mmCIF file of C-alpha atoms in Angstrom:
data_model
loop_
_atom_site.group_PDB
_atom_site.id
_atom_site.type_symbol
_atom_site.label_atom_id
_atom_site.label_comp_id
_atom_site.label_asym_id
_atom_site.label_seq_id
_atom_site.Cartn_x
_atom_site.Cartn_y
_atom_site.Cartn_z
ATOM 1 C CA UNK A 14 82.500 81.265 106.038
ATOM 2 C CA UNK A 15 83.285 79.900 109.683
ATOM 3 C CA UNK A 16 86.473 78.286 110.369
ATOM 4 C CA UNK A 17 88.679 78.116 113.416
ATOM 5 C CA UNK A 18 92.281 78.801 113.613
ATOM 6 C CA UNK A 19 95.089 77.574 115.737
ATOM 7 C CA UNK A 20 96.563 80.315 117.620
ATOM 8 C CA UNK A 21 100.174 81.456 116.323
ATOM 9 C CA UNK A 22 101.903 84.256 117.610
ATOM 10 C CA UNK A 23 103.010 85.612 114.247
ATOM 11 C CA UNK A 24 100.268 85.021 111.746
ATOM 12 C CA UNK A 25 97.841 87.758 111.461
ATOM 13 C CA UNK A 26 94.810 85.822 112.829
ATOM 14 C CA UNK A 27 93.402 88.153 114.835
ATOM 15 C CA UNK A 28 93.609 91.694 115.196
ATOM 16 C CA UNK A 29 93.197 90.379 118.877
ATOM 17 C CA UNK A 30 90.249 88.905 120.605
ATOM 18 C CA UNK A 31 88.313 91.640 121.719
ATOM 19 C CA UNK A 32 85.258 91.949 122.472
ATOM 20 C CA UNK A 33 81.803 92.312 121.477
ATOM 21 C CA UNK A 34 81.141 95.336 122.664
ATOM 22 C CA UNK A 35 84.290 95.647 122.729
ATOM 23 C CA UNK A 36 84.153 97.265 120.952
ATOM 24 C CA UNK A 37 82.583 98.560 124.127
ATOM 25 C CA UNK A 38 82.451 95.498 126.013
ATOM 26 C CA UNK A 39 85.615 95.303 128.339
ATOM 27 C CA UNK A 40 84.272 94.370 131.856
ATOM 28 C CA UNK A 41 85.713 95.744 134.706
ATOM 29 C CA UNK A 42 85.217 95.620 138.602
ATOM 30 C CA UNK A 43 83.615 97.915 141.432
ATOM 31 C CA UNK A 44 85.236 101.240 142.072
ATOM 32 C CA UNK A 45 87.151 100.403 144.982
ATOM 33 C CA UNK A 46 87.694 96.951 144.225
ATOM 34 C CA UNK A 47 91.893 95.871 144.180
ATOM 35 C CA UNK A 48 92.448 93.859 141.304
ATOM 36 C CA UNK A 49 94.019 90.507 141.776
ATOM 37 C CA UNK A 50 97.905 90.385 140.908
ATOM 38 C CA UNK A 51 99.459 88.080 138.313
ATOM 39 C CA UNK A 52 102.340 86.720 136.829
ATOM 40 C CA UNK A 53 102.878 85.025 133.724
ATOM 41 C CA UNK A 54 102.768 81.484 135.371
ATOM 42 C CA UNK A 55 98.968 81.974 136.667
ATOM 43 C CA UNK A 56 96.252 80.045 134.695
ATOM 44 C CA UNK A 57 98.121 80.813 131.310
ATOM 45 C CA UNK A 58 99.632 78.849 128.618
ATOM 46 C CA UNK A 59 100.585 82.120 126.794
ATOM 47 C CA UNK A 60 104.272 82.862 126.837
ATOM 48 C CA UNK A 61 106.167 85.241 129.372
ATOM 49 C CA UNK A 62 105.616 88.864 127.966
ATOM 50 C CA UNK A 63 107.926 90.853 126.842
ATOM 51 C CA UNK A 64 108.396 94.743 126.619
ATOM 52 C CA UNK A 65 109.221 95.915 123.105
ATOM 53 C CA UNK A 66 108.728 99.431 121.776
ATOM 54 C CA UNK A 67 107.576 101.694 119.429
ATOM 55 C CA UNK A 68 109.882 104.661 117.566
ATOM 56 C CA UNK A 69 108.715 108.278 118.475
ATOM 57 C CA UNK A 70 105.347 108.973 118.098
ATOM 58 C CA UNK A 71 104.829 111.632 115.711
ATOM 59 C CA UNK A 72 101.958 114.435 115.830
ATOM 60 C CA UNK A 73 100.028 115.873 113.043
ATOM 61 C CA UNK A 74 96.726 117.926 112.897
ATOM 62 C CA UNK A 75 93.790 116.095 111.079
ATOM 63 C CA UNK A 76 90.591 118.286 111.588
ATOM 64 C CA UNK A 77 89.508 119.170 115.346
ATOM 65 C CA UNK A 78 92.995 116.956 116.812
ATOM 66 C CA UNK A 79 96.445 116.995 116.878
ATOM 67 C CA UNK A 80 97.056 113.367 116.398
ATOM 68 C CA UNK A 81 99.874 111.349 118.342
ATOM 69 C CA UNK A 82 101.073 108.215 115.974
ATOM 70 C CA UNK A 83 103.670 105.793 115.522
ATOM 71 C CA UNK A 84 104.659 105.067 111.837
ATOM 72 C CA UNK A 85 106.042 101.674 111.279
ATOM 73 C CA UNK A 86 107.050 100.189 107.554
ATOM 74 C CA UNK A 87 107.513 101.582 104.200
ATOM 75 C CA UNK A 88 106.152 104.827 103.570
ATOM 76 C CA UNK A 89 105.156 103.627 100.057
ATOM 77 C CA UNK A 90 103.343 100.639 101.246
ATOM 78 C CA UNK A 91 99.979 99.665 101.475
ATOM 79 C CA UNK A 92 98.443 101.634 104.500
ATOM 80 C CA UNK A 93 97.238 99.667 107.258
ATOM 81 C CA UNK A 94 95.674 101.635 110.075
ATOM 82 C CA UNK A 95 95.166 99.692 113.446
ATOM 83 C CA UNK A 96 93.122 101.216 116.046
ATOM 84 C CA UNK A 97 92.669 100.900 119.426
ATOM 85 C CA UNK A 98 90.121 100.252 122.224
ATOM 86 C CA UNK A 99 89.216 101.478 125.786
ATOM 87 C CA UNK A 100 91.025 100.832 128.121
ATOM 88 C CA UNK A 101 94.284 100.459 126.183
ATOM 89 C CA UNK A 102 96.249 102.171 123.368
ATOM 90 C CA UNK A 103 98.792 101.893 120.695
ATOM 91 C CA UNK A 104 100.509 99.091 122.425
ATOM 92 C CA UNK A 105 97.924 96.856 121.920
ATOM 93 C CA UNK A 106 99.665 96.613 118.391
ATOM 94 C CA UNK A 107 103.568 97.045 119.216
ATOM 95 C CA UNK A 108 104.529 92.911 117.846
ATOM 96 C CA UNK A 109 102.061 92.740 115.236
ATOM 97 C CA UNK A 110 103.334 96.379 113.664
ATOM 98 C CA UNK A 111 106.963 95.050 112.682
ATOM 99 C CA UNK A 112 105.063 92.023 111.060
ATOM 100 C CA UNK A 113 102.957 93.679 109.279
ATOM 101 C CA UNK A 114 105.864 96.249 108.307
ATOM 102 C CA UNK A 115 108.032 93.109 107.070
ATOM 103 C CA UNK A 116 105.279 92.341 104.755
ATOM 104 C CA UNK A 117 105.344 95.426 102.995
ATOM 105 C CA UNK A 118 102.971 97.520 104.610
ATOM 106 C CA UNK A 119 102.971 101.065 105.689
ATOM 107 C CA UNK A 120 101.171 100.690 109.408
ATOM 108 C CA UNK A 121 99.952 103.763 111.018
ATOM 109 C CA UNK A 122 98.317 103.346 114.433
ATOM 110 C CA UNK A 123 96.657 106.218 116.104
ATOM 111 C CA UNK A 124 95.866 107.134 119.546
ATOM 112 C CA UNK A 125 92.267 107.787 119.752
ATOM 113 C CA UNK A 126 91.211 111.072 120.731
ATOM 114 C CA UNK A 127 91.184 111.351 124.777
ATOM 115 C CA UNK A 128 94.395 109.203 124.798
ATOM 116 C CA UNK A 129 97.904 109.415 124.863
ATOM 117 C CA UNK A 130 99.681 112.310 122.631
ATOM 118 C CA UNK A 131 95.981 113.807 120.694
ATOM 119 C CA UNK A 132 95.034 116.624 121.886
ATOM 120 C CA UNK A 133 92.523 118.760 120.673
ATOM 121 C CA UNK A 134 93.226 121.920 119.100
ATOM 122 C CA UNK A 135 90.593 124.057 120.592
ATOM 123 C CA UNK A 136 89.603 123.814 124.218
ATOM 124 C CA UNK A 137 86.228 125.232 122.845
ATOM 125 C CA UNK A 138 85.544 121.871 121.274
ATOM 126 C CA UNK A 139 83.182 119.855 123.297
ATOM 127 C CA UNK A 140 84.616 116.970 124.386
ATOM 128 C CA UNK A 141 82.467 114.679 122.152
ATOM 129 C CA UNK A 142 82.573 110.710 122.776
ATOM 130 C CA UNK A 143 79.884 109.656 120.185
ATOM 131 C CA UNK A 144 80.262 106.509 117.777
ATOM 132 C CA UNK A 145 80.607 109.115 114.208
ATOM 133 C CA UNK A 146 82.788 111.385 115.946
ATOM 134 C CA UNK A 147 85.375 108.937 116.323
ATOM 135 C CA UNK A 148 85.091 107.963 112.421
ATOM 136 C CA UNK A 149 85.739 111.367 111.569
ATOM 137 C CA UNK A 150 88.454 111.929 113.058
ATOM 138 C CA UNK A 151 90.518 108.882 111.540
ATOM 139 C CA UNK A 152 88.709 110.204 108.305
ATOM 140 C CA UNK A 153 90.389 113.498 108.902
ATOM 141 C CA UNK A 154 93.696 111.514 109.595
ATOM 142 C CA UNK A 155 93.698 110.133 106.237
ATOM 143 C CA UNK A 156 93.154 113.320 104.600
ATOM 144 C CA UNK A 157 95.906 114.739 106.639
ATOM 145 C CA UNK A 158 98.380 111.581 105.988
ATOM 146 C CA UNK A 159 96.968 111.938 102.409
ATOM 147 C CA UNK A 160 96.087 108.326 102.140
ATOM 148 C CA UNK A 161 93.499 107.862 99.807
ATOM 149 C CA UNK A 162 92.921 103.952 100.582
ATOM 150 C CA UNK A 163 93.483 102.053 103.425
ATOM 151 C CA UNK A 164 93.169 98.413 105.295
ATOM 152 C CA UNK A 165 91.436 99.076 108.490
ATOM 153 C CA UNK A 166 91.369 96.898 111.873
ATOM 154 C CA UNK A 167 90.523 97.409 115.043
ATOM 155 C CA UNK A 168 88.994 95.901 118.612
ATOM 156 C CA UNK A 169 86.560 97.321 120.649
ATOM 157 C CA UNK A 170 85.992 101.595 120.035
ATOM 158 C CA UNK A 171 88.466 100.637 117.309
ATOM 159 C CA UNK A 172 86.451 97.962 115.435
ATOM 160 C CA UNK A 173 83.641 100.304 115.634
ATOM 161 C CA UNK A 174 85.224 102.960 114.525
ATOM 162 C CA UNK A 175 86.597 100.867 111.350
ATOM 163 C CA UNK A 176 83.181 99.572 111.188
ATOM 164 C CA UNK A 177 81.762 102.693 110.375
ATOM 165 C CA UNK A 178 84.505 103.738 108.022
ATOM 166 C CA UNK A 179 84.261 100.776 105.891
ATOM 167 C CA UNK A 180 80.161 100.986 105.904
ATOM 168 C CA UNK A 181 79.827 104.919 104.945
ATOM 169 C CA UNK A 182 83.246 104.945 103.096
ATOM 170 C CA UNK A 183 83.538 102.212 101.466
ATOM 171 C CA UNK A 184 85.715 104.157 98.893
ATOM 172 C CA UNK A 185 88.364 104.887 101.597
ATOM 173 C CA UNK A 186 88.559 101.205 102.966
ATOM 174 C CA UNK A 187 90.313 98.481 101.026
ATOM 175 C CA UNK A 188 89.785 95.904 103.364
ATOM 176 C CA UNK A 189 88.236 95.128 107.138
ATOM 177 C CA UNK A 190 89.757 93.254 109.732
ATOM 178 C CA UNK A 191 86.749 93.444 113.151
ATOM 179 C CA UNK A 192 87.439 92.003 116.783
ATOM 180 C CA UNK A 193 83.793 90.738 117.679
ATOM 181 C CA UNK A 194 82.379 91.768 114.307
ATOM 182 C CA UNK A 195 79.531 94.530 113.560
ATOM 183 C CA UNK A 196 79.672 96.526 116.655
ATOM 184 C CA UNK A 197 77.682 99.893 114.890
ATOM 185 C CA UNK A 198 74.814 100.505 117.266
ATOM 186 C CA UNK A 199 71.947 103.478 117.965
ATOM 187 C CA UNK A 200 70.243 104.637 121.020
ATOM 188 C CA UNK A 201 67.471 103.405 120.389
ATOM 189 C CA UNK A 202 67.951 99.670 120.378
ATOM 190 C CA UNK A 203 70.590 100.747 123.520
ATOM 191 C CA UNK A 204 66.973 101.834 125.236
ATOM 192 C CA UNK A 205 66.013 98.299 124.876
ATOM 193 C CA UNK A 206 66.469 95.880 128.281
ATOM 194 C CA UNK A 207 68.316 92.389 128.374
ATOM 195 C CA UNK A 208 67.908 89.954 131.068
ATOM 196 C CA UNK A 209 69.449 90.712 134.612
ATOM 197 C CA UNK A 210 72.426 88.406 133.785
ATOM 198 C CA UNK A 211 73.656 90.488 130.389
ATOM 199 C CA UNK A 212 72.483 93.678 132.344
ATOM 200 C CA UNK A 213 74.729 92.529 134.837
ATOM 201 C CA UNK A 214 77.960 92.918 132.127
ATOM 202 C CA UNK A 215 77.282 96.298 131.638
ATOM 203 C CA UNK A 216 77.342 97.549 135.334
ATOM 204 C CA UNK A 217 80.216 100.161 134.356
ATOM 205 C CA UNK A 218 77.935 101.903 132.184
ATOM 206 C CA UNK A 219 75.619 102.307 134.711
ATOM 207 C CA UNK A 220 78.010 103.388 136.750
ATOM 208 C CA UNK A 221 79.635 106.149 134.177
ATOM 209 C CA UNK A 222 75.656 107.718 133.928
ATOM 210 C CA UNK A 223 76.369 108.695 137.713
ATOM 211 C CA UNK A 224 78.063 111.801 139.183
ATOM 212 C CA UNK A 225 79.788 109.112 141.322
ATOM 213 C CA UNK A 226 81.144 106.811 138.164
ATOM 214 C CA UNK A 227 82.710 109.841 136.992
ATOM 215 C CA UNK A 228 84.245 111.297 140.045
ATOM 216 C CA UNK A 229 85.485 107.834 140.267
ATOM 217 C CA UNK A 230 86.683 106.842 137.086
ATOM 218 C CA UNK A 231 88.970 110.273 137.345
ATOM 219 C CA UNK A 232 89.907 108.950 140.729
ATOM 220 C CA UNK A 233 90.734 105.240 139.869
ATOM 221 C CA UNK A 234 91.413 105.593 136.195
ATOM 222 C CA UNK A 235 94.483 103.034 136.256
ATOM 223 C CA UNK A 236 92.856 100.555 138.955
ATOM 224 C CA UNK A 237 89.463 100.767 136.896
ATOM 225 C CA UNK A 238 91.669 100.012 133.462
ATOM 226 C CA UNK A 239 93.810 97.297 135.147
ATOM 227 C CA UNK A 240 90.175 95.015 136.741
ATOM 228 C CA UNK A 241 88.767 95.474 133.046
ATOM 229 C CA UNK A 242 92.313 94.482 131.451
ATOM 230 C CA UNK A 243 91.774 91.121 134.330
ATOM 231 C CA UNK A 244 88.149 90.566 133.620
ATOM 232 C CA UNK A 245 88.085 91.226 129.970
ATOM 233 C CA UNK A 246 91.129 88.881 129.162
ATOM 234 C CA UNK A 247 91.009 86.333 132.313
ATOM 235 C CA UNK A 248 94.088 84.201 130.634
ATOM 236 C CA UNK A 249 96.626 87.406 129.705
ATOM 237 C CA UNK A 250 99.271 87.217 132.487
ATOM 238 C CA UNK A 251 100.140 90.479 131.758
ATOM 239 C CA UNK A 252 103.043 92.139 134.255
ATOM 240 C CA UNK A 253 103.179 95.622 135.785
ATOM 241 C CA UNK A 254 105.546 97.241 132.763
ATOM 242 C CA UNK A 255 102.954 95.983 130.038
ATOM 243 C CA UNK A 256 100.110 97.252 131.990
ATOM 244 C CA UNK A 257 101.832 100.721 133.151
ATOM 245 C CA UNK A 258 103.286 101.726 129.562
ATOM 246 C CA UNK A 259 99.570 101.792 128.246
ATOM 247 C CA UNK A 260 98.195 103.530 131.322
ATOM 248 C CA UNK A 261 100.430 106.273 130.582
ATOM 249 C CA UNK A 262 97.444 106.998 127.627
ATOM 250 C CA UNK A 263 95.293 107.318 130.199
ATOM 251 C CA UNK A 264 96.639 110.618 131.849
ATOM 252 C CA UNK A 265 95.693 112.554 128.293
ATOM 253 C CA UNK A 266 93.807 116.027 130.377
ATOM 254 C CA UNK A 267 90.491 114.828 128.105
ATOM 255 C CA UNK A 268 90.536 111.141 128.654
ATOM 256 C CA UNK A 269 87.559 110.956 131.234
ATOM 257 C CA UNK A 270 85.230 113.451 130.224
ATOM 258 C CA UNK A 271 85.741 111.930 126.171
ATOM 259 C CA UNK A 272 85.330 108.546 128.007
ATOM 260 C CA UNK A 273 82.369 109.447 129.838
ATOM 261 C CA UNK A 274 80.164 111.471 127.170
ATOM 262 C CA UNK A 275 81.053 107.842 125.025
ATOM 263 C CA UNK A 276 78.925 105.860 127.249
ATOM 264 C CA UNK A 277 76.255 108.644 127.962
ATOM 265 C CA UNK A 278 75.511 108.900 124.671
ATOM 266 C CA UNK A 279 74.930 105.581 124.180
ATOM 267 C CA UNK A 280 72.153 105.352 126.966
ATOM 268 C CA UNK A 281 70.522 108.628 125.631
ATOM 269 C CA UNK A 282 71.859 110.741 128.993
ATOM 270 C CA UNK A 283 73.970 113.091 126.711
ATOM 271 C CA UNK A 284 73.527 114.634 123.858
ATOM 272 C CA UNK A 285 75.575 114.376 120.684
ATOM 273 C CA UNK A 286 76.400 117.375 118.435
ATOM 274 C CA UNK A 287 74.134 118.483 115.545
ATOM 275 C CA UNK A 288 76.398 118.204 112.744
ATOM 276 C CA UNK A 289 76.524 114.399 112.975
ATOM 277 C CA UNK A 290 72.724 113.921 113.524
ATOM 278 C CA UNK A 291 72.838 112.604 109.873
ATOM 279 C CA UNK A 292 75.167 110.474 109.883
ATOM 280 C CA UNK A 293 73.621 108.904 113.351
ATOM 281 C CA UNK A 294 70.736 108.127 111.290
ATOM 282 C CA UNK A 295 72.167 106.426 109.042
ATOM 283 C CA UNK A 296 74.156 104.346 111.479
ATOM 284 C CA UNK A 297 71.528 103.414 113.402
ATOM 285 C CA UNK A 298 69.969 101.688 109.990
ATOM 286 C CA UNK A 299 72.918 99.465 110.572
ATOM 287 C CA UNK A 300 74.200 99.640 107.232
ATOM 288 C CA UNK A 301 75.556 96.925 105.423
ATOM 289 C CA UNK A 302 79.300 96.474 105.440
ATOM 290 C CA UNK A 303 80.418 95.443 101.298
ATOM 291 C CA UNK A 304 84.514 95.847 101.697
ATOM 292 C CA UNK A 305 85.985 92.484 101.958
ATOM 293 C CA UNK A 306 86.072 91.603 105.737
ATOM 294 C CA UNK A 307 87.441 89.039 108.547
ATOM 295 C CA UNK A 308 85.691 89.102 111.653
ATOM 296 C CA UNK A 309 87.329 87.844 114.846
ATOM 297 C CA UNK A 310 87.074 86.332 118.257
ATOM 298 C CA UNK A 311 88.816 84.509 120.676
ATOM 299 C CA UNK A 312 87.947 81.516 122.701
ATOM 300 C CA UNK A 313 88.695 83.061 126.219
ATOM 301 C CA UNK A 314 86.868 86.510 125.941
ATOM 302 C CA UNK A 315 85.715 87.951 129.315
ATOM 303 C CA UNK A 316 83.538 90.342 128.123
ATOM 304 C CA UNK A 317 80.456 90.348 126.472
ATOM 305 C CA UNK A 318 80.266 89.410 122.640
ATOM 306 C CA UNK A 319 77.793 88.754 120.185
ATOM 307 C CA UNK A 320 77.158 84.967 118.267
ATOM 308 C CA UNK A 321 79.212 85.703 114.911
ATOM 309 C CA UNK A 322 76.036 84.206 113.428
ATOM 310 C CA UNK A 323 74.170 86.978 114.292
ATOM 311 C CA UNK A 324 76.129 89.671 112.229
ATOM 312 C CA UNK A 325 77.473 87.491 109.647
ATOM 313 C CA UNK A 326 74.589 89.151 107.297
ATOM 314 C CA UNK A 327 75.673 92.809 107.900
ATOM 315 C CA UNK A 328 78.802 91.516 105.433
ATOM 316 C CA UNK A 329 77.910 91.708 102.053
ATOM 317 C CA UNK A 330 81.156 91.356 100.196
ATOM 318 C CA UNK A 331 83.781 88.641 100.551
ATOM 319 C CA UNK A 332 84.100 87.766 104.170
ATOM 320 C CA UNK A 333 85.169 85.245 106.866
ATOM 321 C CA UNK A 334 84.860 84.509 110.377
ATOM 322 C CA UNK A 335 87.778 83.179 112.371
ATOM 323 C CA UNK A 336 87.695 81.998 115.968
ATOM 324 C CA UNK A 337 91.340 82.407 117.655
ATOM 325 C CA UNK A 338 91.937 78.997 120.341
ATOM 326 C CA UNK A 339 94.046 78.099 122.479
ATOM 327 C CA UNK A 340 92.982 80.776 124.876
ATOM 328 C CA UNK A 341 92.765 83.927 122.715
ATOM 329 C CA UNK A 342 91.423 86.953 125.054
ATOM 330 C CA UNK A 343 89.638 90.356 124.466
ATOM 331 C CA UNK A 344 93.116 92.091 123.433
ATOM 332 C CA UNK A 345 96.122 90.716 122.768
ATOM 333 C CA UNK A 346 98.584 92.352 121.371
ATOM 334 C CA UNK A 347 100.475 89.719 119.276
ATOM 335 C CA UNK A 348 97.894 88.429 117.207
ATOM 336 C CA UNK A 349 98.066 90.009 113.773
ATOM 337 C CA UNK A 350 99.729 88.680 110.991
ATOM 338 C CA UNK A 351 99.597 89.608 107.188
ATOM 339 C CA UNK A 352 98.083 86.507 106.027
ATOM 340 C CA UNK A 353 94.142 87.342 107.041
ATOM 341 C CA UNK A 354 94.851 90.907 105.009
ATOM 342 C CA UNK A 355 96.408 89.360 101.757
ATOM 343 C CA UNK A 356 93.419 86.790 101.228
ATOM 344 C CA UNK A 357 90.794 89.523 101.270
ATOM 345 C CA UNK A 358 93.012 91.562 98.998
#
């Protein structure tokens, strides 16, 4: 089912409008490139932003991580787990939480390991970026939160991440909510070329398989997050305080070398660890997704997405595909509501 949506700020419409590989697919500029400034009356319609905040973020250890998390809602409510993408963080979710909340549900939003507050709990643990790592570790957050069953959403490493939850657990996911869709991939179809112009949208990977990408992503992290915040989501006027209180996730000690192995392993230039070989193979099947799902996107994403049409059939169970207008972007933190979870409950 297709079907597009006016844009309203407090309906759950969109977990935001990410990205196709946005899941991997933010877009950003050359190393040394100065992103343009802008303020909230440049080329947008969207409304001024505004700066509100989380409670404390809370730490817990869930298998190889201390996890940092804000808690918002009932703690006997349905658990919702929002989760976020590279370059950004919790914040992507601080005015859709409360909504969510005052519809009864117990939110939980994690920062991803190599951001913010999670640490790791070993510094003998390699530094791992791979697509199943990242599953296990909210896996391990459920077990450690003791939530048995949850609602999972996500944009860009996040709607992967919730991708693969909801494919090889369906057990633990009660429903999906996907920026930009089915975003599971493998190495091997990563091995395959595209034509110079989509090539073109992936020059930062190219650049991260380089000595130089990663000297200067470590260098640049926060100019290098702000171009692909600018390129990504060309109509969010976001201001310096928006921008600066998510680039604090950025300065987590692991952040570029987690960052970094992510996008090596993709291209086959670093290897993965053994003990989630299997579960590799059986993502790179691109197994079929049966939990009831909504798929997003927005009609102003700046970074490279997929036709819905062409992974409407990894959706088996109940599912729908809704288009965010009015100039909905790669991330945006305000578009969430509770209505898109209650109709595929």
């Amino acid at each position: 089912m297709y079907e597009d949506t006016p844009y309203d700020r407090r309906r759950f419409l969109g977990i935001t409008a990410m990205t196709m590989a946005a899941a991997h697919l933010s877009t950003r500029g050359v190393a040394h490139a100065q992103p343009r400034q802008t303020t909230p009356s440049e080329g947008s319609t969207m409304p001024p932003p505004t700066h509100p905040a989380f409670g404390p973020v809370k730490q817990i250890e869930a298998g190889l991580l201390n996890v940092g998390y804000v808690e918002v809602g009932a703690a006997n409510g349905r658990a919702v787990l929002l989760l976020h993408g590279w370059p950004y963080d919790i914040y992507s979710y601080v005015d859709v939480a409360p909504v969510l909340a005052a519809a009864g549900y117990r939110v939980l939003v994690p920062y991803l390991r190599g951001y913010g507050t999670t640490r790791f709990l070993s510094n003998a643990t390699p530094r791992n970026g791979q697509q199943a790592v990242l599953a296990v570790d909210i896996l391990a957050l459920m077990e450690a939160l003791h939530i048995d069953k949850a609602i999972l959403a996500g944009y860009d490493w996040g709607a992967r991440t919730a991708n693969i939850l909801a494919a090889l657990w369906p057990e633990r996911c009660k429903a999906l909510v996907a920026v930009s869709g089915y975003l599971i991939g493998s190495r091997e179809s990563n091995q395959r070329p595209l034509p110079p112009q989509a090539e073109l949208q992936w020059w930062y990977q190219f650049y991260f398989a380089t000595e130089r990408g990663q000297a200067g992503y470590e260098q640049y992290r926060r100019d290098f997050a702000k171009l692909i915040w600018q390129l990504a989501s060309p109509q969010w006027a976001f201001d310096a305080a928006t921008f600066d209180r998510s680039a604090a996730a950025f300065d987590n000690p692991d952040h570029v070398r987690i960052v970094i192995h992510n996008y090596r392993w993709r291209l086959g230039l670093a290897e993965g660890e053994p003990q989630y070989d299997a579960l590799e193979q059986r993502l790179a099947q691109g197994p079929v997704i049966s939990v009831p799902t909504i798929t997003l996107e927005g009609d102003a994403n700046g970074a490279p997405h997929p036709d819905a049409r062409a992974y409407a059939k990894q959706f088996a169970g109940k599912y729908a595909h809704r288009v965010i207008t009015g100039g909905g972007i790669h991330v945006r933190r305000d578009t969430l509501g509770p209505q898109p979870l209650s109709a595929m409950l």
